[in-house]
Amino acid sequence: MARDEPFAAAVDVADGDSTSSSPTLTRLREALAALSEAFESGDAASSDAAAAAVAEILSASDADASAALAEQMLREVHAFLSSPSSNQMAMDALSLELPKPVAKLGARMGNCRDIARTIIEFFASNCSPRDMLCILCEALDTPVALNGSAYLVILLDGLASTLILIQRRHIEQVKVVLPAILRVMHANLSECDEEHGMSAVDLFSAALRIGNAIQEMCKTMVNHRKEELCSILGLYALQNIALVSSESKHQNIQSTCGSVVLQYSKLLMFCGFTYLGLLTGNDVTSATTKLSKEEDDNFLDCFSFAMDGASLVVNYSWAIKSHSLDLLLTLVDDKCSEETNDHVDFPCSTQIFAILKAIERVMIAAPDTLMRKKAFSALKRVISVVPSTQRFDILQALIENSMFPSLTAILLDLVKNEVLRESRRADQVNGSDRSQDSGESPPWASQVLELVELILRPPEGGPPCLRDHSEEVPFPFVPYYV
């Protein structure tokens, strides 16, 4: 990290504030000056005492200091560290003492969090990464009564920054870090309720950044070491997904964490976990087997919910699809259908077709009847938004790309309803204009006949791809026939 950080320049601007004359801030400046002098003189005993004094001043202020004073104190520490004259030994000494009090002050509102993150990232970049992992893990286990989730998020971000800097013995370091992380994740989630849902989301997002850091580690490894680390990463992702869903009282957390779960799912794909492997649990068993060594028994205990996570990640994908259908039904309401102008330029046919094919997949594969019916309603609603001049082309394309006779029959039924609607509209127009030929066919008539011929006489030959009375209706399509 560069020494000329933006926070350092801000100290002079803030000196005019009332907090600059605070006795606490004055004592902090004196302690930092004493620390610098002690290391310059080579007095090891005085150096350790001076570093402890700086930490004590910050710790004593974390409960009583105002947000403005806390911010100013953090700026002073950052300015000291980023100064060109800063001593490396002084930084090492402060890295042992400051992560906990800095994170506690950073848990306050305003700019405190950003400055605290910058300080801890500075330690990670300029001190021993292996030492910083131990220091930050120890800080994770410190109970914090006020703004505990924000405190943990700052430390987790510091751990993510530190993990990326590890150059050797990656797996050993990860095995030290993950149990501590998952332990505090489980403890803090059990204390969260609906009111603090966003704090839980921030916590899971920070834990995701840990996963992203491990993913970057995996990219630098090869052969069985990479496989082992990918197994650890996959189990870690599943454990977090299970924690998101751990208790029914966390409905708000579950719904808000949808995007985070998707990101965890991407980690699973990177690790080689498949839908079938998650559904059967084979991927979890395989990953556990790769780590089943005598020295890993305690480590595997931290993934006790991984098998539950494998089942939940499969269900989560359907929950997200259900929320997407609800959103689509809300956006494309009946008024939207009524207001569609047949003469309006409609350049989005390709996107609409892609949306309809996605809805079809839900109709075919959804595990419950209600979701399949919801998907069918969404299909009809989206089709109704397409101008009638292009609606037939969309339906024809869906039919031509249909792989299921029963789905083809459903789409043909929609075509029939559209033809009847167009016919009624034509009758109304003819009734209002007596001079018009009442025997004129609706615009769709010839096109429908061509479509029927295409279905009854497939271009590739053979019998038509239609459901007959002897064909059993596939289970997913039962709701559309009852």
Short mmCIF file of C-alpha atoms in Angstrom, two decimals:
data_model
loop_
_atom_site.label_atom_id
_atom_site.label_comp_id
_atom_site.label_asym_id
_atom_site.label_seq_id
_atom_site.Cartn_x
_atom_site.Cartn_y
_atom_site.Cartn_z
CA MET A 1 0.00 0.00 0.00
CA ALA A 2 1.28 3.44 -0.88
CA ARG A 3 2.41 5.65 1.94
CA ASP A 4 0.58 8.73 0.61
CA GLU A 5 -2.93 7.53 1.46
CA PRO A 6 -5.85 9.97 1.14
CA PHE A 7 -6.67 9.61 4.83
CA ALA A 8 -3.33 11.11 5.82
CA ALA A 9 -4.07 14.35 4.03
CA ALA A 10 -7.40 14.56 5.77
CA VAL A 11 -5.79 14.88 9.19
CA ASP A 12 -4.70 18.45 8.64
CA VAL A 13 -8.16 19.41 7.42
CA ALA A 14 -9.72 17.92 10.53
CA ASP A 15 -7.34 19.67 12.92
CA GLY A 16 -9.64 22.68 13.04
CA ASP A 17 -12.44 20.54 14.41
CA SER A 18 -13.22 20.59 18.12
CA THR A 19 -12.04 16.99 18.46
CA SER A 20 -8.46 17.99 17.63
CA SER A 21 -8.11 19.53 21.11
CA SER A 22 -9.48 16.46 22.89
CA PRO A 23 -7.28 15.21 25.77
CA THR A 24 -7.63 11.67 24.45
CA LEU A 25 -6.39 12.70 21.02
CA THR A 26 -3.49 14.59 22.60
CA ARG A 27 -2.48 11.53 24.63
CA LEU A 28 -2.65 9.38 21.48
CA ARG A 29 -0.34 11.74 19.59
CA GLU A 30 2.10 11.75 22.51
CA ALA A 31 2.03 7.94 22.69
CA LEU A 32 2.72 7.62 18.96
CA ALA A 33 5.60 10.10 19.24
CA ALA A 34 7.02 8.15 22.20
CA LEU A 35 6.75 4.93 20.21
CA SER A 36 8.69 6.43 17.32
CA GLU A 37 11.41 7.74 19.65
CA ALA A 38 11.70 4.40 21.44
CA PHE A 39 12.38 2.49 18.25
CA GLU A 40 14.81 5.11 17.01
CA SER A 41 16.77 4.76 20.26
CA GLY A 42 16.74 0.95 20.06
CA ASP A 43 15.17 0.51 23.52
CA ALA A 44 13.19 -2.72 23.08
CA ALA A 45 11.49 -2.60 26.50
CA SER A 46 10.33 0.98 26.01
CA SER A 47 9.20 0.14 22.47
CA ASP A 48 6.89 -2.66 23.61
CA ALA A 49 5.50 -0.49 26.40
CA ALA A 50 4.89 2.39 23.99
CA ALA A 51 3.01 0.13 21.54
CA ALA A 52 0.89 -1.21 24.39
CA ALA A 53 0.17 2.37 25.50
CA VAL A 54 -1.17 3.27 22.05
CA ALA A 55 -3.44 0.21 22.08
CA GLU A 56 -4.62 1.02 25.61
CA ILE A 57 -5.66 4.55 24.62
CA LEU A 58 -7.66 3.23 21.66
CA SER A 59 -9.23 0.44 23.72
CA ALA A 60 -10.24 2.80 26.52
CA SER A 61 -12.00 5.03 24.01
CA ASP A 62 -13.94 2.46 21.98
CA ALA A 63 -17.03 2.62 24.21
CA ASP A 64 -17.16 6.31 25.15
CA ALA A 65 -15.69 8.20 22.19
CA SER A 66 -18.01 9.98 19.80
CA ALA A 67 -18.00 8.95 16.16
CA ALA A 68 -16.11 12.15 15.28
CA LEU A 69 -13.43 11.52 17.90
CA ALA A 70 -13.14 7.85 16.91
CA GLU A 71 -12.65 8.87 13.29
CA GLN A 72 -9.99 11.42 14.23
CA MET A 73 -8.10 8.87 16.35
CA LEU A 74 -8.10 6.39 13.48
CA ARG A 75 -6.84 9.09 11.13
CA GLU A 76 -3.96 9.81 13.54
CA VAL A 77 -2.96 6.14 13.59
CA HIS A 78 -3.18 5.89 9.81
CA ALA A 79 -1.15 9.07 9.33
CA PHE A 80 1.54 7.68 11.65
CA LEU A 81 1.73 4.36 9.79
CA SER A 82 1.73 5.86 6.30
CA SER A 83 4.33 8.52 7.09
CA PRO A 84 7.50 8.15 4.97
CA SER A 85 9.54 8.25 8.19
CA SER A 86 7.57 5.43 9.83
CA ASN A 87 9.75 2.68 11.31
CA GLN A 88 9.14 -0.93 10.17
CA MET A 89 9.75 -2.22 13.68
CA ALA A 90 7.16 0.22 15.01
CA MET A 91 4.66 -1.06 12.44
CA ASP A 92 5.36 -4.66 13.45
CA ALA A 93 4.85 -3.79 17.12
CA LEU A 94 1.57 -1.98 16.42
CA SER A 95 0.34 -4.83 14.21
CA LEU A 96 0.40 -7.06 17.30
CA GLU A 97 -1.60 -4.63 19.42
CA LEU A 98 -3.94 -2.58 17.23
CA PRO A 99 -6.23 -4.81 15.11
CA LYS A 100 -8.74 -5.34 17.94
CA PRO A 101 -9.08 -1.72 19.14
CA VAL A 102 -8.95 -0.39 15.57
CA ALA A 103 -11.75 -2.74 14.48
CA LYS A 104 -13.83 -1.77 17.52
CA LEU A 105 -13.50 1.93 16.72
CA GLY A 106 -14.12 1.17 13.06
CA ALA A 107 -17.41 -0.54 13.88
CA ARG A 108 -18.94 2.91 14.38
CA MET A 109 -20.81 4.77 11.65
CA GLY A 110 -19.38 7.33 9.26
CA ASN A 111 -15.89 7.04 7.82
CA CYS A 112 -14.61 4.98 10.75
CA ARG A 113 -15.11 1.65 9.01
CA ASP A 114 -13.28 2.65 5.85
CA ILE A 115 -10.31 4.03 7.79
CA ALA A 116 -10.16 0.95 10.05
CA ARG A 117 -10.18 -1.34 7.00
CA THR A 118 -7.37 0.70 5.47
CA ILE A 119 -5.26 0.42 8.64
CA ILE A 120 -5.69 -3.35 8.86
CA GLU A 121 -4.98 -3.76 5.14
CA PHE A 122 -1.85 -1.66 5.69
CA PHE A 123 -0.69 -4.11 8.36
CA ALA A 124 -1.45 -7.05 6.03
CA SER A 125 0.58 -5.50 3.21
CA ASN A 126 3.56 -4.31 5.26
CA CYS A 127 3.90 -6.96 7.99
CA SER A 128 4.21 -10.75 7.98
CA PRO A 129 1.01 -12.21 6.44
CA ARG A 130 1.34 -15.39 8.50
CA ASP A 131 1.60 -13.40 11.72
CA MET A 132 -1.36 -11.25 10.69
CA LEU A 133 -3.52 -14.35 10.15
CA CYS A 134 -2.91 -15.44 13.75
CA ILE A 135 -3.46 -11.91 15.10
CA LEU A 136 -6.73 -11.41 13.20
CA CYS A 137 -8.05 -14.88 14.12
CA GLU A 138 -7.37 -14.11 17.77
CA ALA A 139 -9.24 -10.81 17.36
CA LEU A 140 -12.22 -12.69 15.89
CA ASP A 141 -12.68 -14.58 19.14
CA THR A 142 -12.93 -11.36 21.18
CA PRO A 143 -16.57 -10.78 22.19
CA VAL A 144 -17.87 -7.32 21.27
CA ALA A 145 -21.15 -6.08 22.73
CA LEU A 146 -21.61 -3.01 20.52
CA ASN A 147 -21.71 -3.26 16.71
CA GLY A 148 -20.36 -6.80 16.86
CA SER A 149 -21.20 -7.66 13.24
CA ALA A 150 -19.48 -4.54 11.90
CA TYR A 151 -16.41 -5.39 14.02
CA LEU A 152 -16.28 -8.89 12.54
CA VAL A 153 -16.77 -7.64 8.97
CA ILE A 154 -13.70 -5.39 9.30
CA LEU A 155 -11.60 -8.30 10.59
CA LEU A 156 -12.89 -10.68 7.91
CA ASP A 157 -11.99 -8.17 5.21
CA GLY A 158 -8.52 -7.98 6.74
CA LEU A 159 -8.23 -11.76 6.67
CA ALA A 160 -9.29 -11.84 3.01
CA SER A 161 -6.60 -9.29 2.14
CA THR A 162 -4.02 -11.26 4.11
CA LEU A 163 -4.84 -14.67 2.61
CA ILE A 164 -4.15 -13.42 -0.90
CA LEU A 165 -0.63 -12.44 0.21
CA ILE A 166 0.29 -15.90 1.54
CA GLN A 167 3.10 -17.31 -0.62
CA ARG A 168 3.55 -20.84 0.76
CA ARG A 169 1.82 -23.55 2.83
CA HIS A 170 -1.55 -22.26 1.63
CA ILE A 171 -3.61 -25.23 2.81
CA GLU A 172 -2.08 -25.19 6.29
CA GLN A 173 -2.89 -21.50 6.69
CA VAL A 174 -6.46 -21.97 5.44
CA LYS A 175 -6.96 -24.76 7.96
CA VAL A 176 -6.02 -22.33 10.72
CA VAL A 177 -8.33 -19.56 9.52
CA LEU A 178 -11.58 -21.27 8.49
CA PRO A 179 -12.53 -22.87 11.83
CA ALA A 180 -12.25 -19.48 13.55
CA ILE A 181 -14.33 -17.80 10.84
CA LEU A 182 -17.11 -20.39 10.79
CA ARG A 183 -17.24 -20.46 14.59
CA VAL A 184 -17.96 -16.73 14.83
CA MET A 185 -20.34 -16.89 11.85
CA HIS A 186 -22.45 -19.51 13.58
CA ALA A 187 -22.39 -17.69 16.92
CA ASN A 188 -23.39 -14.34 15.45
CA LEU A 189 -26.12 -15.70 13.20
CA SER A 190 -27.79 -17.34 16.19
CA GLU A 191 -28.07 -13.88 17.77
CA CYS A 192 -29.46 -12.17 14.66
CA ASP A 193 -33.16 -11.56 14.17
CA GLU A 194 -35.31 -10.05 11.42
CA GLU A 195 -34.48 -6.52 12.58
CA HIS A 196 -30.74 -7.12 12.13
CA GLY A 197 -31.03 -8.93 8.82
CA MET A 198 -28.76 -6.52 6.96
CA SER A 199 -25.98 -7.05 9.50
CA ALA A 200 -26.14 -10.76 8.75
CA VAL A 201 -26.00 -10.02 5.03
CA ASP A 202 -22.88 -7.91 5.55
CA LEU A 203 -21.35 -10.75 7.54
CA PHE A 204 -22.07 -13.36 4.86
CA SER A 205 -20.75 -11.01 2.18
CA ALA A 206 -17.50 -10.63 4.14
CA ALA A 207 -17.28 -14.41 4.51
CA LEU A 208 -17.79 -14.65 0.75
CA ARG A 209 -14.74 -12.44 0.24
CA ILE A 210 -12.78 -15.01 2.27
CA GLY A 211 -13.98 -17.63 -0.21
CA ASN A 212 -12.92 -15.45 -3.13
CA ALA A 213 -9.45 -15.12 -1.59
CA ILE A 214 -9.17 -18.91 -1.28
CA GLN A 215 -10.31 -19.20 -4.90
CA GLU A 216 -7.39 -16.98 -5.93
CA MET A 217 -5.11 -19.32 -3.95
CA CYS A 218 -6.50 -22.31 -5.87
CA LYS A 219 -5.61 -20.69 -9.18
CA THR A 220 -1.92 -20.69 -8.22
CA MET A 221 -1.84 -24.39 -7.26
CA VAL A 222 -1.73 -27.63 -9.26
CA ASN A 223 -2.49 -31.33 -9.00
CA HIS A 224 -3.63 -32.89 -5.72
CA ARG A 225 -2.87 -29.78 -3.65
CA LYS A 226 -5.28 -27.79 -5.79
CA GLU A 227 -7.91 -30.55 -5.50
CA GLU A 228 -7.57 -30.55 -1.72
CA LEU A 229 -7.91 -26.78 -1.44
CA CYS A 230 -10.89 -26.81 -3.84
CA SER A 231 -12.54 -29.43 -1.63
CA ILE A 232 -12.02 -27.18 1.39
CA LEU A 233 -13.44 -24.20 -0.49
CA GLY A 234 -16.50 -26.17 -1.62
CA LEU A 235 -17.24 -27.37 1.92
CA TYR A 236 -16.77 -23.82 3.21
CA ALA A 237 -19.30 -22.49 0.68
CA LEU A 238 -21.84 -25.19 1.58
CA GLN A 239 -21.40 -24.54 5.31
CA ASN A 240 -22.17 -20.85 4.81
CA ILE A 241 -25.21 -21.60 2.64
CA ALA A 242 -26.49 -23.87 5.42
CA LEU A 243 -25.90 -21.13 8.00
CA VAL A 244 -27.96 -18.67 5.94
CA SER A 245 -30.87 -21.09 6.15
CA SER A 246 -30.20 -22.41 9.64
CA GLU A 247 -33.36 -21.15 11.35
CA SER A 248 -36.85 -20.42 10.07
CA LYS A 249 -36.94 -17.09 11.94
CA HIS A 250 -34.42 -15.73 9.45
CA GLN A 251 -36.82 -15.40 6.50
CA ASN A 252 -35.71 -11.81 5.96
CA ILE A 253 -32.07 -12.88 5.98
CA GLN A 254 -32.77 -15.71 3.54
CA SER A 255 -34.56 -13.48 1.05
CA THR A 256 -31.94 -10.73 1.31
CA CYS A 257 -29.03 -13.16 0.96
CA GLY A 258 -30.22 -14.50 -2.40
CA SER A 259 -27.48 -12.75 -4.38
CA VAL A 260 -24.84 -13.86 -1.86
CA VAL A 261 -25.97 -17.48 -2.20
CA LEU A 262 -25.61 -17.17 -5.97
CA GLN A 263 -22.01 -16.06 -5.49
CA TYR A 264 -21.36 -19.03 -3.18
CA SER A 265 -22.87 -21.25 -5.90
CA LYS A 266 -20.29 -19.90 -8.35
CA LEU A 267 -17.57 -20.99 -5.94
CA LEU A 268 -19.08 -24.48 -5.96
CA MET A 269 -18.96 -24.55 -9.76
CA PHE A 270 -15.31 -23.48 -9.65
CA CYS A 271 -14.59 -26.36 -7.26
CA GLY A 272 -16.15 -28.89 -9.64
CA PHE A 273 -19.33 -29.50 -7.65
CA THR A 274 -22.27 -30.43 -9.89
CA TYR A 275 -26.05 -30.24 -9.56
CA LEU A 276 -26.35 -34.03 -9.50
CA GLY A 277 -23.46 -34.39 -7.06
CA LEU A 278 -25.05 -31.87 -4.70
CA LEU A 279 -28.48 -33.45 -5.05
CA THR A 280 -27.17 -36.92 -4.16
CA GLY A 281 -24.58 -35.70 -1.66
CA ASN A 282 -21.79 -37.48 -3.55
CA ASP A 283 -19.78 -34.28 -4.01
CA VAL A 284 -19.78 -33.63 -0.26
CA THR A 285 -18.72 -37.20 0.46
CA SER A 286 -15.96 -37.00 -2.13
CA ALA A 287 -14.64 -33.70 -0.76
CA THR A 288 -14.71 -35.02 2.80
CA THR A 289 -12.88 -38.18 1.76
CA LYS A 290 -10.04 -36.13 0.27
CA LEU A 291 -9.60 -34.46 3.67
CA SER A 292 -10.19 -37.51 5.86
CA LYS A 293 -6.81 -37.78 7.50
CA GLU A 294 -6.22 -38.27 11.19
CA GLU A 295 -4.94 -34.72 11.62
CA ASP A 296 -7.97 -33.32 9.80
CA ASP A 297 -10.69 -34.76 12.06
CA ASN A 298 -11.07 -31.58 14.10
CA PHE A 299 -10.89 -29.45 10.97
CA LEU A 300 -13.76 -31.37 9.33
CA ASP A 301 -15.95 -30.67 12.35
CA CYS A 302 -16.31 -27.06 11.22
CA PHE A 303 -18.14 -28.29 8.08
CA SER A 304 -20.81 -30.18 10.01
CA PHE A 305 -23.65 -28.56 8.00
CA ALA A 306 -22.07 -29.08 4.56
CA MET A 307 -24.42 -31.93 3.62
CA ASP A 308 -27.40 -29.77 4.60
CA GLY A 309 -25.94 -26.98 2.49
CA ALA A 310 -25.79 -29.30 -0.52
CA SER A 311 -29.53 -29.93 -0.28
CA LEU A 312 -30.30 -26.28 0.37
CA VAL A 313 -28.30 -24.92 -2.56
CA VAL A 314 -30.44 -27.02 -4.89
CA ASN A 315 -33.61 -25.63 -3.31
CA TYR A 316 -32.25 -22.09 -3.28
CA SER A 317 -32.04 -22.03 -7.06
CA TRP A 318 -35.78 -22.69 -7.23
CA ALA A 319 -36.49 -20.09 -4.55
CA ILE A 320 -34.62 -17.51 -6.61
CA LYS A 321 -36.55 -18.54 -9.75
CA SER A 322 -39.80 -18.17 -7.81
CA HIS A 323 -38.86 -14.65 -6.67
CA SER A 324 -37.94 -13.81 -10.27
CA LEU A 325 -41.36 -14.95 -11.48
CA ASP A 326 -43.05 -12.85 -8.80
CA LEU A 327 -41.05 -9.83 -9.94
CA LEU A 328 -41.92 -10.52 -13.57
CA LEU A 329 -45.63 -10.82 -12.77
CA THR A 330 -45.44 -7.54 -10.86
CA LEU A 331 -43.66 -5.70 -13.66
CA VAL A 332 -45.85 -7.08 -16.44
CA ASP A 333 -49.33 -6.51 -15.03
CA ASP A 334 -52.68 -6.57 -16.83
CA LYS A 335 -52.60 -2.82 -17.45
CA CYS A 336 -49.31 -3.24 -19.26
CA SER A 337 -50.96 -5.77 -21.58
CA GLU A 338 -53.92 -3.50 -22.24
CA GLU A 339 -51.72 -0.50 -23.01
CA THR A 340 -49.55 -2.31 -25.57
CA ASN A 341 -49.87 -0.54 -28.89
CA ASP A 342 -49.80 -2.80 -31.93
CA HIS A 343 -48.11 -0.08 -33.92
CA VAL A 344 -45.36 0.62 -31.39
CA ASP A 345 -41.86 -0.33 -32.48
CA PHE A 346 -40.94 -3.46 -30.52
CA PRO A 347 -37.23 -4.24 -31.02
CA CYS A 348 -36.89 -6.59 -28.01
CA SER A 349 -38.23 -9.79 -29.59
CA THR A 350 -34.92 -11.64 -29.07
CA GLN A 351 -34.85 -10.80 -25.36
CA ILE A 352 -38.54 -11.66 -24.97
CA PHE A 353 -37.96 -15.03 -26.64
CA ALA A 354 -35.07 -15.75 -24.25
CA ILE A 355 -37.27 -14.85 -21.25
CA LEU A 356 -40.06 -17.12 -22.50
CA LYS A 357 -37.66 -20.04 -22.99
CA ALA A 358 -36.39 -19.55 -19.43
CA ILE A 359 -39.99 -19.58 -18.16
CA GLU A 360 -40.62 -22.77 -20.16
CA ARG A 361 -37.73 -24.46 -18.36
CA VAL A 362 -39.33 -23.62 -15.03
CA MET A 363 -42.67 -25.00 -16.28
CA ILE A 364 -40.95 -28.24 -17.23
CA ALA A 365 -38.66 -28.80 -14.25
CA ALA A 366 -40.15 -26.96 -11.24
CA PRO A 367 -40.54 -29.33 -8.27
CA ASP A 368 -43.99 -28.14 -7.13
CA THR A 369 -47.34 -27.43 -8.75
CA LEU A 370 -47.69 -23.86 -7.52
CA MET A 371 -44.43 -22.78 -9.13
CA ARG A 372 -45.36 -24.45 -12.42
CA LYS A 373 -48.70 -22.64 -12.43
CA LYS A 374 -46.94 -19.38 -11.57
CA ALA A 375 -44.56 -19.94 -14.49
CA PHE A 376 -47.49 -20.58 -16.84
CA SER A 377 -49.15 -17.35 -15.70
CA ALA A 378 -45.91 -15.49 -16.31
CA LEU A 379 -45.62 -17.05 -19.78
CA LYS A 380 -49.10 -15.86 -20.75
CA ARG A 381 -48.50 -12.43 -19.22
CA VAL A 382 -45.25 -11.87 -21.11
CA ILE A 383 -46.77 -13.06 -24.39
CA SER A 384 -49.67 -10.65 -23.91
CA VAL A 385 -47.23 -7.73 -23.77
CA VAL A 386 -45.90 -8.48 -27.25
CA PRO A 387 -47.78 -6.49 -29.93
CA SER A 388 -50.25 -8.73 -31.78
CA THR A 389 -48.40 -8.12 -35.04
CA GLN A 390 -45.37 -9.94 -33.59
CA ARG A 391 -47.09 -12.22 -31.10
CA PHE A 392 -47.69 -14.99 -33.61
CA ASP A 393 -44.02 -15.01 -34.64
CA ILE A 394 -43.00 -15.44 -31.00
CA LEU A 395 -45.46 -18.30 -30.44
CA GLN A 396 -44.43 -19.99 -33.68
CA ALA A 397 -40.77 -19.81 -32.68
CA LEU A 398 -41.59 -21.34 -29.28
CA ILE A 399 -43.53 -24.18 -30.91
CA GLU A 400 -40.81 -24.89 -33.46
CA ASN A 401 -38.23 -25.08 -30.65
CA SER A 402 -40.38 -27.19 -28.33
CA MET A 403 -38.95 -30.59 -27.37
CA PHE A 404 -42.06 -31.84 -25.54
CA PRO A 405 -45.34 -32.78 -27.27
CA SER A 406 -47.32 -31.70 -24.21
CA LEU A 407 -45.63 -28.31 -24.20
CA THR A 408 -46.39 -27.99 -27.91
CA ALA A 409 -50.05 -28.68 -27.12
CA ILE A 410 -50.06 -25.96 -24.44
CA LEU A 411 -48.56 -23.45 -26.86
CA LEU A 412 -51.06 -24.42 -29.56
CA ASP A 413 -53.84 -23.77 -27.09
CA LEU A 414 -52.41 -20.26 -26.60
CA VAL A 415 -52.39 -19.81 -30.39
CA LYS A 416 -56.03 -20.91 -30.53
CA ASN A 417 -56.99 -18.38 -27.87
CA GLU A 418 -55.14 -15.65 -29.74
CA VAL A 419 -56.93 -16.55 -33.00
CA LEU A 420 -60.30 -16.39 -31.25
CA ARG A 421 -59.40 -13.04 -29.74
CA GLU A 422 -58.28 -11.68 -33.10
CA SER A 423 -61.44 -13.02 -34.71
CA ARG A 424 -63.64 -11.27 -32.14
CA ARG A 425 -61.70 -8.06 -32.67
CA ALA A 426 -62.20 -8.36 -36.44
CA ASP A 427 -65.95 -8.92 -35.94
CA GLN A 428 -66.15 -5.78 -33.80
CA VAL A 429 -64.34 -3.76 -36.45
CA ASN A 430 -66.58 -5.13 -39.18
CA GLY A 431 -69.65 -4.39 -37.11
CA SER A 432 -68.64 -0.76 -36.71
CA ASP A 433 -67.76 -0.37 -40.41
CA ARG A 434 -70.60 -1.73 -42.55
CA SER A 435 -68.76 -0.89 -45.75
CA GLN A 436 -66.01 -3.43 -44.96
CA ASP A 437 -66.30 -6.97 -46.27
CA SER A 438 -67.55 -9.02 -43.32
CA GLY A 439 -66.14 -12.21 -44.81
CA GLU A 440 -62.51 -11.09 -44.57
CA SER A 441 -60.33 -13.46 -42.54
CA PRO A 442 -58.44 -12.26 -39.47
CA PRO A 443 -54.78 -11.39 -40.08
CA TRP A 444 -53.57 -14.55 -38.37
CA ALA A 445 -55.73 -17.03 -40.27
CA SER A 446 -53.33 -18.00 -43.06
CA GLN A 447 -50.35 -18.10 -40.71
CA VAL A 448 -52.13 -20.42 -38.30
CA LEU A 449 -52.97 -22.82 -41.11
CA GLU A 450 -49.31 -22.89 -42.13
CA LEU A 451 -48.30 -23.55 -38.51
CA VAL A 452 -50.77 -26.43 -38.17
CA GLU A 453 -49.47 -27.92 -41.42
CA LEU A 454 -45.91 -27.56 -40.13
CA ILE A 455 -46.82 -29.52 -37.00
CA LEU A 456 -48.86 -32.20 -38.76
CA ARG A 457 -46.26 -32.57 -41.53
CA PRO A 458 -42.85 -32.10 -39.93
CA PRO A 459 -40.22 -30.92 -42.44
CA GLU A 460 -37.93 -33.77 -41.40
CA GLY A 461 -40.67 -36.32 -42.07
CA GLY A 462 -42.21 -38.87 -39.76
CA PRO A 463 -45.32 -38.63 -37.58
CA PRO A 464 -46.37 -35.33 -36.01
CA CYS A 465 -44.91 -34.52 -32.60
CA LEU A 466 -48.25 -34.31 -30.78
CA ARG A 467 -49.61 -35.89 -27.64
CA ASP A 468 -52.27 -38.51 -28.30
CA HIS A 469 -54.70 -40.19 -25.93
CA SER A 470 -52.31 -43.06 -25.34
CA GLU A 471 -49.51 -40.78 -24.16
CA GLU A 472 -49.22 -40.23 -20.46
CA VAL A 473 -49.06 -36.54 -19.59
CA PRO A 474 -45.60 -35.83 -18.11
CA PHE A 475 -45.86 -34.91 -14.43
CA PRO A 476 -44.72 -31.27 -14.86
CA PHE A 477 -47.55 -30.60 -17.30
CA VAL A 478 -50.38 -32.08 -15.21
CA PRO A 479 -51.41 -28.66 -13.75
CA TYR A 480 -52.11 -27.33 -17.25
CA TYR A 481 -54.61 -30.11 -18.01
CA VAL A 482 -56.58 -30.04 -14.75
#
